[in-house]
Amino acid sequence: MSVQSVTHAVNVRLGDDENSIVVLDQTLLPNETKYLTLTTAEAMWEAIYKLRVRGAPCIGIFAAYAMAVLSKGISAPDYDGFYAEFTRLSDYLNSSRPTAVNLGGMLRRMDGVVQAHKDAPRETLLAALMREAKAIHEEDMAMCRKISEYGLSLLHDGDGVITHCNAGPLATSRYGTAQGPFYLAKEQGVNIHVWVDETRPLLQGARLTSYELTKAGVPCTLICDNMASIVMKQGKVQAVFFGCDRIARNGDVANKIGSSGLAILANYYGIPVYSLGPSTTIDFSCPDGDHIPIELRDPEEIKTLHYEKAMALPEVECFNPAFDVTDHSLLAGIVTERGIVRAPFEENFRKLFPEAMGA
Ligand code: MRU
């Protein structure tokens, strides 16, 4: 397979009739490639909740298409009735997962389009929503490409990099964020070896990242999460790259559970840690990581989901947070589409994103 067949693979798209969304069901990978056609709000909510579509940018893009499609089915004749139903559907989709800020962010952007077309004919409003969803998708492609370029500029031929979860093309649109530099490296003949954390409990690293990298021909080795220390100690890793689900103004980063432990380990060994993500994942209204909501998921994901037989008694209590927060002090930098932000993060975010940070 070519690199492009992976970096440009379709994970989310509008149905041909533009009345549905077609998604690659990521829960079935790497064993089955199956696309689902979704037409109802309930099916769309379920697809996000069950991680059929997943990854912060990807669920933002999906939610934008969802609102463009679902809005066509709103029958209220007047604007107020339309807007009430639009808001109900948007709030419903937003309730599917709490941590990735892209979901609420893109829903708010679609809301802004509706409000800007208050006095426009319904057809004009619906067309504007569809245009906005497509623009959100295209902007993400461009941002991922820039992030991949900046990320690659941090690496040298022969480096080993450890990565966590999946922040590749499946989680975004083209190339990805934290894993985008690896595909660019492959295209440009730079040798990078990727150490892939399996990422318990939902195994996004094993099922998705090692799948994508292997299909693209990027050299990689899959490890269990608790093997990161020995790999670092043996000098096999020169950098840690992971994605992000919500970045606070002070540079604290919420990402897949296990990211903060990896960052703590890397700091112990003196290995630089970078979080890579688009500005759509920065929550400019969030002061620090303590204000980031952390999703708690079904204990069955730990006890039974990926096993033939249960691996714990049914009555065993489990704690299953889907994300944790990496303190900004552990990060060498945050790689965005506008460049690499280093400490002091708040000050440097203000230089790079003045319009979003305020005075
Ligand atoms: O629960 P998931 O699989 O949606 O979690 C995804 C992650 O934590 C990714 O690292 C993050 O969303 C960045 S994706 C570019």
Tab-separated table of C-alpha atoms and ligand atoms in Angstrom, residues 51 54-57 97 165-167 171-172 177 204 243-245 255-256 323, ligand 1:
chain	number	residue	atom	x	y	z
A	51	LEU	CA	-15.980	5.372	19.168
A	54	ARG	CA	-13.263	9.026	17.236
A	55	GLY	CA	-10.304	11.353	17.672
A	56	ALA	CA	-10.913	14.985	18.597
A	57	PRO	CA	-10.770	16.608	15.115
A	97	ARG	CA	-18.568	12.747	24.812
A	165	CYS	CA	-3.368	6.320	21.199
A	166	ASN	CA	-4.271	7.191	17.616
A	167	ALA	CA	-3.764	10.683	16.256
A	171	ALA	CA	-8.599	10.493	14.016
A	172	THR	CA	-8.435	13.580	11.803
A	177	THR	CA	-1.486	15.302	14.007
A	204	GLN	CA	-6.364	2.565	19.755
A	243	GLY	CA	-2.185	14.239	20.342
A	244	CYS	CA	-4.643	16.215	22.411
A	245	ASP	CA	-8.346	16.398	23.123
A	255	ASN	CA	-5.237	13.403	25.937
A	256	LYS	CA	-5.877	9.666	26.001
A	323	PHE	CA	-8.363	10.821	29.395
B	1	MRU	O1	-11.082	8.155	22.876
B	1	MRU	P1	-10.474	8.558	21.558
B	1	MRU	O2	-9.986	7.406	20.771
B	1	MRU	O3	-11.375	9.470	20.773
B	1	MRU	O4	-9.208	9.411	22.015
B	1	MRU	C1	-8.437	10.022	21.043
B	1	MRU	C2	-7.216	10.661	21.558
B	1	MRU	O5	-6.977	10.744	22.744
B	1	MRU	C3	-6.328	11.283	20.528
B	1	MRU	O6	-5.002	11.233	20.931
B	1	MRU	C4	-6.737	12.747	20.353
B	1	MRU	O7	-8.111	12.852	20.141
B	1	MRU	C5	-6.013	13.387	19.255
B	1	MRU	S1	-6.597	12.843	17.700
B	1	MRU	C6	-5.794	13.770	16.555
